[in-house]
Amino acid sequence: MNKSVCPRFEKAIKILSQRWTGLIIHQLLDGSKRFKNIETAIGISGKVLSDRLKDMEKQGLIKREVFAETPVRIEYSLTEMGKSLTPIIKNIESWSQEWIEPTDTHSKAK
């Protein structure tokens, strides 16, 4: 039986396997967050987080909202596409609780 990889599945795996994507989505599952809150929660550099957020916004996973306040407030949240990943992320979280031993390399991650 010749079972080739579905192009949509392959693209989805490529998107979700990009470094930090899963952790950023996990942080936004419970609502919008500011840049600094995401940065602190997952222990990522500001430059890398900025690049990942821009990329995830282009992919349609998150949205960036600018509030005209002083100082300007910017929040990131999941789009409907991003929110649809909730059961997948929750299943990975449950699986990790059962099968993965914690390490000290990234102790800030949940």
Coordinates of C-alpha atoms in Angstrom, one line a residue:
M1 CA 0.0 0.0 0.0
N2 CA 1.5 3.3 -1.1
K3 CA 0.6 5.8 1.6
S4 CA 2.0 9.3 0.8
V5 CA 2.0 12.1 3.3
C6 CA -0.9 14.5 2.8
P7 CA 0.4 18.0 1.8
R8 CA -1.9 19.7 4.3
F9 CA -0.8 17.4 7.2
E10 CA 2.8 18.0 6.2
K11 CA 2.4 21.8 6.3
A12 CA 0.5 21.7 9.6
I13 CA 3.3 19.6 11.2
K14 CA 5.9 22.1 9.8
I15 CA 4.0 25.0 11.3
L16 CA 3.5 23.4 14.7
S17 CA 7.0 22.0 15.0
Q18 CA 8.6 25.4 14.6
R19 CA 10.6 26.3 17.8
W20 CA 8.5 28.1 20.5
T21 CA 5.2 27.9 18.6
G22 CA 3.6 25.3 20.9
L23 CA 4.7 27.2 24.0
I24 CA 3.4 30.5 22.7
I25 CA 0.1 29.0 21.8
H26 CA -0.1 27.3 25.3
Q27 CA 0.5 30.7 26.9
L28 CA -2.3 32.3 24.9
L29 CA -4.9 29.5 25.5
D30 CA -6.3 31.4 28.5
G31 CA -6.6 34.8 26.8
S32 CA -4.6 37.7 25.4
K33 CA -1.2 38.6 26.8
R34 CA 1.3 41.3 26.5
F35 CA 4.7 40.7 24.9
K36 CA 6.6 40.9 28.2
N37 CA 4.3 38.4 29.9
I38 CA 4.9 35.8 27.1
E39 CA 8.6 36.5 27.2
T40 CA 8.9 36.0 30.9
A41 CA 6.6 33.0 31.1
I42 CA 8.5 30.9 28.5
G43 CA 12.0 32.3 29.0
I44 CA 12.6 33.4 25.4
S45 CA 14.7 36.3 24.1
G46 CA 12.8 39.4 23.0
K47 CA 14.2 39.2 19.5
V48 CA 13.3 35.6 19.0
L49 CA 9.8 36.1 20.5
S50 CA 9.2 39.1 18.2
D51 CA 10.2 37.1 15.1
R52 CA 8.0 34.1 16.2
L53 CA 5.0 36.3 16.9
K54 CA 5.3 38.0 13.5
D55 CA 5.6 34.6 11.8
M56 CA 2.6 33.2 13.7
E57 CA 0.6 36.3 12.8
K58 CA 1.3 35.8 9.1
Q59 CA 0.3 32.1 9.5
G60 CA -3.0 33.2 10.9
L61 CA -2.5 31.6 14.4
I62 CA -2.4 34.8 16.4
K63 CA -3.5 38.4 16.2
R64 CA -1.8 41.6 17.4
E65 CA -3.9 44.3 18.9
V66 CA -2.6 47.8 19.5
F67 CA -4.4 50.0 22.1
A68 CA -4.0 53.7 21.7
E69 CA -3.0 54.5 25.3
T70 CA 0.0 56.2 26.8
P71 CA 2.2 54.2 26.8
V72 CA 0.9 52.2 23.8
R73 CA -0.3 48.7 24.9
I74 CA 0.0 45.8 22.5
E75 CA -1.6 42.4 23.2
Y76 CA -1.4 39.1 21.4
S77 CA -4.2 36.6 21.3
L78 CA -5.2 33.5 19.4
T79 CA -7.3 33.7 16.2
E80 CA -10.1 31.2 15.6
M81 CA -7.5 29.1 13.8
G82 CA -5.2 29.3 16.8
K83 CA -8.0 28.6 19.3
S84 CA -8.9 25.4 17.3
L85 CA -5.6 24.0 18.4
T86 CA -6.7 24.0 22.0
P87 CA -7.6 20.3 22.2
I88 CA -4.4 19.3 20.5
I89 CA -2.3 21.4 22.9
K90 CA -4.3 20.1 25.9
N91 CA -3.8 16.5 24.7
I92 CA 0.0 17.1 24.4
E93 CA 0.0 18.6 27.9
S94 CA -1.8 15.6 29.3
W95 CA 0.5 13.2 27.4
S96 CA 3.5 15.0 28.8
Q97 CA 2.3 14.8 32.3
E98 CA 2.0 11.0 32.0
W99 CA 5.1 10.2 29.9
I100 CA 7.7 13.0 30.1
E101 CA 10.1 13.5 32.9
P102 CA 10.8 17.2 33.7
T103 CA 14.3 18.6 33.0
D104 CA 16.2 21.6 34.3
T105 CA 16.8 22.9 30.7
H106 CA 13.5 24.8 30.5
S107 CA 12.0 24.8 34.0
K108 CA 9.8 27.8 33.3
A109 CA 7.6 25.8 30.8
K110 CA 4.4 24.3 32.2

